[in-house]
PDB file of C-alpha atoms in Angstrom:
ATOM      1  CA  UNK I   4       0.000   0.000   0.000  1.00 55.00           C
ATOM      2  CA  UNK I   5       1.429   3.292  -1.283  1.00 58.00           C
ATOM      3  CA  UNK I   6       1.178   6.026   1.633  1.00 61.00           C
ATOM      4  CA  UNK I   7       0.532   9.437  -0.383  1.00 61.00           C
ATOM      5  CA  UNK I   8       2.939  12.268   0.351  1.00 60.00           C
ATOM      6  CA  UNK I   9       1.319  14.501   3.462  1.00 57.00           C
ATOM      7  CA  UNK I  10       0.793  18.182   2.278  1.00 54.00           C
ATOM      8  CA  UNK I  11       4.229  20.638   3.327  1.00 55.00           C
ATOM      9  CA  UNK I  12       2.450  23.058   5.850  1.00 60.00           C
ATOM     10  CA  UNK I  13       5.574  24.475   7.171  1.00 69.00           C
ATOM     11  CA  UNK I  14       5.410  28.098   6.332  1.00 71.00           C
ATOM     12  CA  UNK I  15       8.232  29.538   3.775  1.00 79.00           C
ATOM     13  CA  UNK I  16      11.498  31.576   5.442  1.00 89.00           C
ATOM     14  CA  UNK I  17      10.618  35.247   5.715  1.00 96.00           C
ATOM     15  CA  UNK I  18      11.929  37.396   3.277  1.00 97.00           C
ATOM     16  CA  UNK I  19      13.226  40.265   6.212  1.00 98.00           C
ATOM     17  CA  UNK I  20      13.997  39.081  10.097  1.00 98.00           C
ATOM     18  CA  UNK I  21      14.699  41.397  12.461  1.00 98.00           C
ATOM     19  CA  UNK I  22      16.153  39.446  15.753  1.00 98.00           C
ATOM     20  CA  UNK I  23      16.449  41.780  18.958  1.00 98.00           C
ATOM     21  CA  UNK I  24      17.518  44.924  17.042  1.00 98.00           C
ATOM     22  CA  UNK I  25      18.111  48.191  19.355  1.00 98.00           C
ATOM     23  CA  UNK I  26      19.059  51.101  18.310  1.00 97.00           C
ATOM     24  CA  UNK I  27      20.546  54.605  19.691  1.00 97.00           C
ATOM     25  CA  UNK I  28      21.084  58.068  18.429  1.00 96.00           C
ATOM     26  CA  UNK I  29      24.069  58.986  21.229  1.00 94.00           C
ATOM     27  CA  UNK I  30      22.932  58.488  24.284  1.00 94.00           C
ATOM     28  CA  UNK I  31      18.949  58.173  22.899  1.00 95.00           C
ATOM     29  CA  UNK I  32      17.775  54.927  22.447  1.00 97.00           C
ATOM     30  CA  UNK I  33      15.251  54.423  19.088  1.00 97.00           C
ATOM     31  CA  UNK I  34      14.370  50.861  19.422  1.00 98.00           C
ATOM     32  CA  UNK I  35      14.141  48.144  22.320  1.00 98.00           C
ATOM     33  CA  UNK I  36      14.765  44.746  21.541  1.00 97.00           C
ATOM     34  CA  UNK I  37      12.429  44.526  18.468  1.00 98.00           C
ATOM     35  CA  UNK I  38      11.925  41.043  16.553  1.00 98.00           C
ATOM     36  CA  UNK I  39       9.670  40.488  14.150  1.00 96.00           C
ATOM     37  CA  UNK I  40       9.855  38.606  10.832  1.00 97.00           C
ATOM     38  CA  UNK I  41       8.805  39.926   7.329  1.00 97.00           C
ATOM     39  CA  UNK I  42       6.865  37.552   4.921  1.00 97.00           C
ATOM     40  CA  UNK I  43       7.517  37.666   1.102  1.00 97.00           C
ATOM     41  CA  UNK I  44       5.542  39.238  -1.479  1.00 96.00           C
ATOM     42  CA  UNK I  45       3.245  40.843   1.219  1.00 96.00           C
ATOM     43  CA  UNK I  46       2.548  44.760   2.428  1.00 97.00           C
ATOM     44  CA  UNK I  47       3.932  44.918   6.212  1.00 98.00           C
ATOM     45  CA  UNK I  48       3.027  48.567   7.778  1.00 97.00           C
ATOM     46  CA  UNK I  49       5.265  49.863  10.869  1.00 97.00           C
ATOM     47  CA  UNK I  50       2.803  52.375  12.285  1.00 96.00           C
ATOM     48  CA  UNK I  51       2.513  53.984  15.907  1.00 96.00           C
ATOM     49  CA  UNK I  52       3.090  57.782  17.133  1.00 94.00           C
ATOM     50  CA  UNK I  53       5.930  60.004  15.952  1.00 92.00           C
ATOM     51  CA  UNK I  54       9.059  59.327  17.407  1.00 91.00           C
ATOM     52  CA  UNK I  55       8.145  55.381  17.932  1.00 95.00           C
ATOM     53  CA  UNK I  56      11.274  54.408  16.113  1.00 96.00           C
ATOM     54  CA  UNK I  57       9.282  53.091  12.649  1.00 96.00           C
ATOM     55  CA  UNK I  58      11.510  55.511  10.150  1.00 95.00           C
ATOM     56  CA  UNK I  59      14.684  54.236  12.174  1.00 96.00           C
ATOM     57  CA  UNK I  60      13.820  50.450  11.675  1.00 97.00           C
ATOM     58  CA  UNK I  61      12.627  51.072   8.063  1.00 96.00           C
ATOM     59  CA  UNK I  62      16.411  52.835   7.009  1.00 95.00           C
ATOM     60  CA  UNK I  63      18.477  50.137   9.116  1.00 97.00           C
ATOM     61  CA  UNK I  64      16.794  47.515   6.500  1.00 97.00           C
ATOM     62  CA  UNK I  65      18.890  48.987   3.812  1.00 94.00           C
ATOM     63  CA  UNK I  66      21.703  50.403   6.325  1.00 96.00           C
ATOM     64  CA  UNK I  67      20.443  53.753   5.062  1.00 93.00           C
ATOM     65  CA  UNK I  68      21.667  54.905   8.855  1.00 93.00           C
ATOM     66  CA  UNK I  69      25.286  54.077   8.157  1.00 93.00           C
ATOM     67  CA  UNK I  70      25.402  57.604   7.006  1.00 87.00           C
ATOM     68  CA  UNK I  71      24.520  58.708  10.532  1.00 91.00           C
ATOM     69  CA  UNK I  72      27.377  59.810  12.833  1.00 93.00           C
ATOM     70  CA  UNK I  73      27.141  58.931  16.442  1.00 94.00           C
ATOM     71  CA  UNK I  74      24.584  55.672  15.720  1.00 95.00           C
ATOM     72  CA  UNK I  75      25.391  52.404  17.784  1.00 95.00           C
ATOM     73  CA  UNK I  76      22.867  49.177  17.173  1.00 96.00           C
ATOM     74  CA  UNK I  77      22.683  45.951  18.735  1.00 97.00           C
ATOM     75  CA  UNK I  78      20.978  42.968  17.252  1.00 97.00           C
ATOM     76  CA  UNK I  79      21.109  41.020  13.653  1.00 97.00           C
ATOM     77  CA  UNK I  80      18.428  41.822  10.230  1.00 98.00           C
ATOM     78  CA  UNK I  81      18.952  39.168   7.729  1.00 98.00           C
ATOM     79  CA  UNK I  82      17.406  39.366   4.152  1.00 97.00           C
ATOM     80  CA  UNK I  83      17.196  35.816   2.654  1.00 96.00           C
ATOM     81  CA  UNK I  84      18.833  34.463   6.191  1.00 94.00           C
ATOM     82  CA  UNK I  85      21.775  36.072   5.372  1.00 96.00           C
ATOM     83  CA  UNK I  86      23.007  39.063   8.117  1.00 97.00           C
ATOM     84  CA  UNK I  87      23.140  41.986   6.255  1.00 97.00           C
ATOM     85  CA  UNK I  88      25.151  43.544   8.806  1.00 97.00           C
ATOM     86  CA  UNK I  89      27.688  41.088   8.580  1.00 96.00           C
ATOM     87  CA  UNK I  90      31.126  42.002   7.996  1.00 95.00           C
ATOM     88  CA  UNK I  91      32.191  42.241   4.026  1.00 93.00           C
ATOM     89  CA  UNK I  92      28.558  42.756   3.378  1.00 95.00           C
ATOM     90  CA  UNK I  93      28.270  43.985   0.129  1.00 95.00           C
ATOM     91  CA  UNK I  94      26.527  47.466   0.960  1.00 95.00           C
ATOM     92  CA  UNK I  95      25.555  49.085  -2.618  1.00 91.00           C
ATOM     93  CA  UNK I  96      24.061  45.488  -3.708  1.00 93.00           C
ATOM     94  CA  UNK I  97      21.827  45.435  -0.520  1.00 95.00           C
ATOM     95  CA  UNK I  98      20.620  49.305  -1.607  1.00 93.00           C
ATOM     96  CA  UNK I  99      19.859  47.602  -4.896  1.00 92.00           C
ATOM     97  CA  UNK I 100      17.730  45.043  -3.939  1.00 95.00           C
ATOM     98  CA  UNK I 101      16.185  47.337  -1.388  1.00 96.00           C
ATOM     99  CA  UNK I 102      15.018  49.928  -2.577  1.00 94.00           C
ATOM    100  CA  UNK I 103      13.638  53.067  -0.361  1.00 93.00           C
ATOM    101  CA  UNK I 104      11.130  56.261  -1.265  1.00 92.00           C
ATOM    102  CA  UNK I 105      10.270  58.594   1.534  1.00 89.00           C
ATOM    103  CA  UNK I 106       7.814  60.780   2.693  1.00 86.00           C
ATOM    104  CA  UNK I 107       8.747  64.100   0.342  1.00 86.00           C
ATOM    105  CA  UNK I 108       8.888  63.293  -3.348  1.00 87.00           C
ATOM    106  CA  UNK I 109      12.620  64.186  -4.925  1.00 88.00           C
ATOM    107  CA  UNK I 110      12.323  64.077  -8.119  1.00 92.00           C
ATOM    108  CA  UNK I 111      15.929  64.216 -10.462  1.00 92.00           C
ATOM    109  CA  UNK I 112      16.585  67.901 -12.201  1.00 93.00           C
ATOM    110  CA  UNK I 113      15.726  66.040 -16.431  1.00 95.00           C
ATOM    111  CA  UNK I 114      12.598  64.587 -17.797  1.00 97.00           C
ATOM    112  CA  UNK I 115      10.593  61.490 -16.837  1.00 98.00           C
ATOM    113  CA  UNK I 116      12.593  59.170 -18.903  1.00 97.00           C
ATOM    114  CA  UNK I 117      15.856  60.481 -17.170  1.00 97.00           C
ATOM    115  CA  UNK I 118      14.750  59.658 -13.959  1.00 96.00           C
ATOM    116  CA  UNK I 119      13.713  56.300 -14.719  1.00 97.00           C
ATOM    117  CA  UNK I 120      16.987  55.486 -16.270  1.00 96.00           C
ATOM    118  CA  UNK I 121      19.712  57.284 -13.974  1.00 93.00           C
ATOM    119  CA  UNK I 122      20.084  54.290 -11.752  1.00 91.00           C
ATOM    120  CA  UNK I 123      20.266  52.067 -14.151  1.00 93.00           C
ATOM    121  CA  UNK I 124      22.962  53.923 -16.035  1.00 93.00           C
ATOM    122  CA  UNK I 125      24.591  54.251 -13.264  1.00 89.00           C
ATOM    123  CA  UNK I 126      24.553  50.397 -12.803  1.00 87.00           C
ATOM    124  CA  UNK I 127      26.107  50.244 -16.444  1.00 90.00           C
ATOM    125  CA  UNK I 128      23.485  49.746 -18.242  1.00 90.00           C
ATOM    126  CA  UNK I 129      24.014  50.878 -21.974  1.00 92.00           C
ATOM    127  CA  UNK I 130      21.105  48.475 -24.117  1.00 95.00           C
ATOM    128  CA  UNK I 131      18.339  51.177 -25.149  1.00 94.00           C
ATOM    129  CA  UNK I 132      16.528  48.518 -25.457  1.00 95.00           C
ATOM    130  CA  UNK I 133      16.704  47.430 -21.849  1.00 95.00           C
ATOM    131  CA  UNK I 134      16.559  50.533 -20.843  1.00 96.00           C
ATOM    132  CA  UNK I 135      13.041  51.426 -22.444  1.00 96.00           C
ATOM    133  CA  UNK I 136      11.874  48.477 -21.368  1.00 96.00           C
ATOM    134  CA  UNK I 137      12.533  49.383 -18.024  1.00 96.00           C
ATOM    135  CA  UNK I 138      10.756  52.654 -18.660  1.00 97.00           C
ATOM    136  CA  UNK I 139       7.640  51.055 -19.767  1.00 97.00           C
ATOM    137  CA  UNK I 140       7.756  48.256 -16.964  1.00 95.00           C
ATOM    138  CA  UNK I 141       8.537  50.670 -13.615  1.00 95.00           C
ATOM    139  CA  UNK I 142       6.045  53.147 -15.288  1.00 96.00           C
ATOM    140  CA  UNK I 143       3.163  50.535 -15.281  1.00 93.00           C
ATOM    141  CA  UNK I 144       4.003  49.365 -12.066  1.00 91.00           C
ATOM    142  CA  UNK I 145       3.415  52.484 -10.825  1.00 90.00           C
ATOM    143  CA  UNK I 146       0.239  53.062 -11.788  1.00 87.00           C
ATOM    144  CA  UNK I 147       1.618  56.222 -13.603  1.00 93.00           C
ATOM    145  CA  UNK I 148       2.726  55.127 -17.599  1.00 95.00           C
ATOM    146  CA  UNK I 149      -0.889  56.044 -18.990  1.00 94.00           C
ATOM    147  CA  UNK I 150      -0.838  59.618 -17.677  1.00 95.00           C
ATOM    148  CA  UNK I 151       2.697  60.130 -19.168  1.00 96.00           C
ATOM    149  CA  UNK I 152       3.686  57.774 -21.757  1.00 96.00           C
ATOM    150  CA  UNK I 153       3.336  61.050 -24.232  1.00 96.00           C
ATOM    151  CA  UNK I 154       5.738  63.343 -22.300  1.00 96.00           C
ATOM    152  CA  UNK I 155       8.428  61.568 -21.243  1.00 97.00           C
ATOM    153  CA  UNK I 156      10.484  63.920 -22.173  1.00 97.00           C
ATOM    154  CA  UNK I 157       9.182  66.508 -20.424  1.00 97.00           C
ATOM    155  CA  UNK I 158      10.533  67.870 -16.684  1.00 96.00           C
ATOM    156  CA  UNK I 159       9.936  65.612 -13.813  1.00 97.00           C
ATOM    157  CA  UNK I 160       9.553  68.828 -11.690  1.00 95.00           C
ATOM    158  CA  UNK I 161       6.098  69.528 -14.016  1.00 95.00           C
ATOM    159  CA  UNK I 162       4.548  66.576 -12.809  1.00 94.00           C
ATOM    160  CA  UNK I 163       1.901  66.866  -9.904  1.00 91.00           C
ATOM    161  CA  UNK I 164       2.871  65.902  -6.646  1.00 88.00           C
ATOM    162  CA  UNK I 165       1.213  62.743  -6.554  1.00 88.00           C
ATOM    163  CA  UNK I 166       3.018  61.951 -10.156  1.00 92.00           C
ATOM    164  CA  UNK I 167       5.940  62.825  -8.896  1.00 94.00           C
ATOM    165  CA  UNK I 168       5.712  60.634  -5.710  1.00 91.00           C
ATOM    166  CA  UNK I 169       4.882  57.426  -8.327  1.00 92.00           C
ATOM    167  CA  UNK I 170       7.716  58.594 -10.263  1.00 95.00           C
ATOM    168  CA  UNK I 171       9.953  58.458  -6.501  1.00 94.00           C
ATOM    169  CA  UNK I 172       8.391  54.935  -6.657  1.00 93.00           C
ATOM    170  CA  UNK I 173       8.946  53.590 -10.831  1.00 95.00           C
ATOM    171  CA  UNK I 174      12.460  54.985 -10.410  1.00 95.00           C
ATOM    172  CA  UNK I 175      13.185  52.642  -7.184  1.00 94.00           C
ATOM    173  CA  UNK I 176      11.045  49.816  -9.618  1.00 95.00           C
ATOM    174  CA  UNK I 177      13.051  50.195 -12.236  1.00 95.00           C
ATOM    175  CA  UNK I 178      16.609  48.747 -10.909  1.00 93.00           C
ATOM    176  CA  UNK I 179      13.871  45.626  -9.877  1.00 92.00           C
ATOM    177  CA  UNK I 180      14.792  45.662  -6.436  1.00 95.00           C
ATOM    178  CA  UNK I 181      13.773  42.894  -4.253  1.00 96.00           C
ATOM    179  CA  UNK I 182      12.094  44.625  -1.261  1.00 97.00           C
ATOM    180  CA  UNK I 183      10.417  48.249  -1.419  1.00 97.00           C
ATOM    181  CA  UNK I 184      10.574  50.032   1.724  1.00 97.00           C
ATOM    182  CA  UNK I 185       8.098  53.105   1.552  1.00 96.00           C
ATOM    183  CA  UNK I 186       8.469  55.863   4.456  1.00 95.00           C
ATOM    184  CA  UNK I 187       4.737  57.670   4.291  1.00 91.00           C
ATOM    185  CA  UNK I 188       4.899  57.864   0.801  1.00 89.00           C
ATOM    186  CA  UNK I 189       1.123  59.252   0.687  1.00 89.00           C
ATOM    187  CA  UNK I 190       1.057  61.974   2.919  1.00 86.00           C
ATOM    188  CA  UNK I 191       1.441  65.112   0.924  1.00 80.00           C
ATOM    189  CA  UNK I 192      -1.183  63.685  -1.343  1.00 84.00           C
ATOM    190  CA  UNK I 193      -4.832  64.096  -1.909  1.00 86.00           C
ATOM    191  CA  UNK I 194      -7.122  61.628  -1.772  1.00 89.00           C
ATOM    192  CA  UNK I 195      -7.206  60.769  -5.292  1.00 88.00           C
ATOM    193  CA  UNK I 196      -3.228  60.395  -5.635  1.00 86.00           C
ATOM    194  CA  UNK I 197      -3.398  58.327  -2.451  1.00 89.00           C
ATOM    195  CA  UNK I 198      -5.889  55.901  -3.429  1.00 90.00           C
ATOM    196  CA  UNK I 199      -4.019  55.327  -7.115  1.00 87.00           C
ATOM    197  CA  UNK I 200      -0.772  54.890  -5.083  1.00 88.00           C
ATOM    198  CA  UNK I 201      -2.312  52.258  -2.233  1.00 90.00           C
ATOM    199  CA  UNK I 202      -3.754  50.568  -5.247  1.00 89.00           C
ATOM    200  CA  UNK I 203      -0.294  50.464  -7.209  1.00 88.00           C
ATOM    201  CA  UNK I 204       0.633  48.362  -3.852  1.00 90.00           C
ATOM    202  CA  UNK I 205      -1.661  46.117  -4.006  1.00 88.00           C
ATOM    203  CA  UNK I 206      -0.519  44.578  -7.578  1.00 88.00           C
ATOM    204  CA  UNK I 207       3.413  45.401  -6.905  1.00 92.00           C
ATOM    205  CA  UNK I 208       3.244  43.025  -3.319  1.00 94.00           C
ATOM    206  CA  UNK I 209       2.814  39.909  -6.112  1.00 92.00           C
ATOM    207  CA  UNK I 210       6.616  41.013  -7.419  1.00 93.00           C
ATOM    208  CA  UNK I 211       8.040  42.579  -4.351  1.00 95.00           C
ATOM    209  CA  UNK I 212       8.217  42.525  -0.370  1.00 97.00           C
ATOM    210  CA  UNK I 213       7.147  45.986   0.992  1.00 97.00           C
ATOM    211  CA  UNK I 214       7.409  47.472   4.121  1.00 98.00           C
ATOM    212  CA  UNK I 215       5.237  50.234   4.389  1.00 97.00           C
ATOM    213  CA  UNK I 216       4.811  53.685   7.131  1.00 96.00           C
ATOM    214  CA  UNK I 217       1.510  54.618   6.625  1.00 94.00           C
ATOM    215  CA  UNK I 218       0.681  58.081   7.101  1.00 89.00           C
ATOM    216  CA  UNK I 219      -2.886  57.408   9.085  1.00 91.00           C
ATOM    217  CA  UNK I 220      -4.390  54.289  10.855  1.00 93.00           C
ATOM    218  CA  UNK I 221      -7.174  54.680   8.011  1.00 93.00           C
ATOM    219  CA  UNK I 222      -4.721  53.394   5.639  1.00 94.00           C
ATOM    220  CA  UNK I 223      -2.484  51.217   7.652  1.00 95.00           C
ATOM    221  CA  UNK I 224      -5.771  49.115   7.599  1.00 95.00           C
ATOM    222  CA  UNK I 225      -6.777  49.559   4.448  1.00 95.00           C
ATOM    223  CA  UNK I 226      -2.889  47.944   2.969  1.00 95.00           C
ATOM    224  CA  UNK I 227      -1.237  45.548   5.666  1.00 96.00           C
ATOM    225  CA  UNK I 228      -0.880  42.254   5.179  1.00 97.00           C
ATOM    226  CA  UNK I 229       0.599  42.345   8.237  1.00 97.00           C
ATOM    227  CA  UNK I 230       0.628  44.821  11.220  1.00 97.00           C
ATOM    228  CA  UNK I 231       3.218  46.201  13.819  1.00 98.00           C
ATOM    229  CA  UNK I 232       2.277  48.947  16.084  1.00 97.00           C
ATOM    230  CA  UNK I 233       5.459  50.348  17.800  1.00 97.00           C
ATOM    231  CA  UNK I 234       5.274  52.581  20.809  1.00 97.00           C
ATOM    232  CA  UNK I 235       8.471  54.471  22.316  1.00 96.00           C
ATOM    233  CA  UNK I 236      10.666  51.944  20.243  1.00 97.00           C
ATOM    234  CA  UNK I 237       9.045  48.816  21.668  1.00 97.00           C
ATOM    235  CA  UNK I 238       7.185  46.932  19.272  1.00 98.00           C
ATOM    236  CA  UNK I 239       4.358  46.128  21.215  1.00 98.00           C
ATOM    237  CA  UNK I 240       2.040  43.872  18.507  1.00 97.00           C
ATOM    238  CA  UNK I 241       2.516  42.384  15.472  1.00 97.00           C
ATOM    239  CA  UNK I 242      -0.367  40.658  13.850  1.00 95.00           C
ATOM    240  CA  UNK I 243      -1.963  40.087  10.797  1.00 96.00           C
ATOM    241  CA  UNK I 244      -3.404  43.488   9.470  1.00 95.00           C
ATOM    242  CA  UNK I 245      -7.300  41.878   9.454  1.00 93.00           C
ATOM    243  CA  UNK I 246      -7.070  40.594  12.989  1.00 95.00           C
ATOM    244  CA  UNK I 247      -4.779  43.544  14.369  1.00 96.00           C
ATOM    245  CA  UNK I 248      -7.237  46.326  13.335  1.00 95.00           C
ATOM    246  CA  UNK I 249     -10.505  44.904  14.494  1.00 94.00           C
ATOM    247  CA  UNK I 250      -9.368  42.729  17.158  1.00 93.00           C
ATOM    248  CA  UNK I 251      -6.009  43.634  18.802  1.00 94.00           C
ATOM    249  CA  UNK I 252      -4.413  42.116  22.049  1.00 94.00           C
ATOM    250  CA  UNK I 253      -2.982  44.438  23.913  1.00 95.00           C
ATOM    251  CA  UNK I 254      -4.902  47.301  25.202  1.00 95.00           C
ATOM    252  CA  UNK I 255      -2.341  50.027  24.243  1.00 96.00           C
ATOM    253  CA  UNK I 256      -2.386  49.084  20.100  1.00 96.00           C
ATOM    254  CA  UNK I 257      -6.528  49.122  21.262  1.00 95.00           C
ATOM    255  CA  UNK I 258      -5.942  52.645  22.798  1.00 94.00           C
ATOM    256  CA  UNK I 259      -4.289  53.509  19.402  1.00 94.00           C
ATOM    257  CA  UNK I 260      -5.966  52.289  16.940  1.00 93.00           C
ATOM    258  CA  UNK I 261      -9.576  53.814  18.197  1.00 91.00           C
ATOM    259  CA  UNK I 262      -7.633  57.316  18.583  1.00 86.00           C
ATOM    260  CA  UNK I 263      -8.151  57.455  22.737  1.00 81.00           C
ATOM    261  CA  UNK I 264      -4.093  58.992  21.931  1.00 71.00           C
ATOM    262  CA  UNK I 265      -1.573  59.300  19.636  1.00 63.00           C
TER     263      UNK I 265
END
């Protein structure tokens, strides 16, 4: 008799861990202790009150905070269980595959298509080909290549705020970066330029890993996948979004979430 295979229910490595990471600024300290672990191809927010240390854990993925004099952290991140912290890790190939836009869009002085292309050029990219390809791809992704595919070369800094935040995002698409770390990338839009952007995230999470700081609760809930709500650098829950929002465990993320502070 011929015992079929049992079904593999043991759940895939994440893509990001963070393992007891602290963090201090001087003699400040940013983050306590924090662990949490990142699924693939899924939208993880880092919400909680200013100053709760989410921008600080969202640049150490990419080691953004090297640039930061007087920094000391404590603890391991690994992307694909390998420590990217380790030594001889090779730091302008992490920045590649994770790629970062923040809160204010920043736009390159050039047109559209220069933006688009700059990284890649400067990777040493020289196939046209390839490189309009690119164009067309990131632009898509973005939500953003039917509004512009007949000016392309046209400014950047003409574009609308909201186009020029999805540009901020095609250009980080463009050099096909593994993970997508987005610091509030919605909230010097309106409404209309937020909803096309949450919606771009929705379709890019089947390509990518991203790791999201919502600007509001409203849409933290409306895009996790997954949920942590950090308080004074403590990650206090971390959940999936659908259970998180409407039912969460501890009575501070409760206190949060319903707006009795923060």
């Amino acid at each position: 008799m011929v015992i079929p295979d049992m079904p593999d229910h043991t759940p895939p490595p994440p893509k990001i861990r963070i393992e007891q990471v602290s963090y201090f600024y001087g003699a400040k300290q940013a983050l306590h202790d924090v662990t949490l672990d990142v699924p693939a191809h899924t939208v993880t927010v880092c919400f909680g009150p200013a100053g709760c240390g989410k921008t600080t854990l969202l640049r150490l993925i990419n080691r953004l905070n090297d640039l930061v004099d007087g920094t000391r952290r404590t603890g391991r991140i690994f992307l694909d269980d390998r420590d990217i912290y380790a030594p001889g890790a090779d730091v302008p190939r992490l920045r590649r595959r994770v790629g970062m836009v923040f809160a204010l869009p920043l736009p390159l002085p050039g047109t559209i298509r220069e933006n688009i292309i700059y990284g890649l050029k400067l990777a040493g990219e020289r196939s046209r080909t390839r490189l309009e390809e690119a164009v067309v791809r990131s632009l898509t992704q973005a939500a953003l290549w039917d509004e512009v595919k007949d000016r392309l070369d046209t400014p950047a800094m003409a574009m609308s705020g909201g186009q020029q935040q999805r540009l901020c995002i095609a250009r980080s698409l463009a050099l096909e970066p593994e993970v997508l770390l987005l610091d509030a990338p919605t909230s010097g839009l309106d409404p209309i330029s937020t909803d096309k952007v949450e919606e771009s995230l929705l379709t890019l999470k089947q390509s990518y890993t991203i790791v999201v700081v919502p600007h509001s609760i409203q849409q933290a809930a409306r895009i996790a996948d997954h949920a942590a709500f950090l308080l004074d650098g403590a990650l206090i829950e971390y959940r999936p979004g659908s259970e998180l929002f409407t039912n969460p465990h501890d009575t501070r993320t409760q206190d949060y979430v319903t707006g009795r502070f923060g």
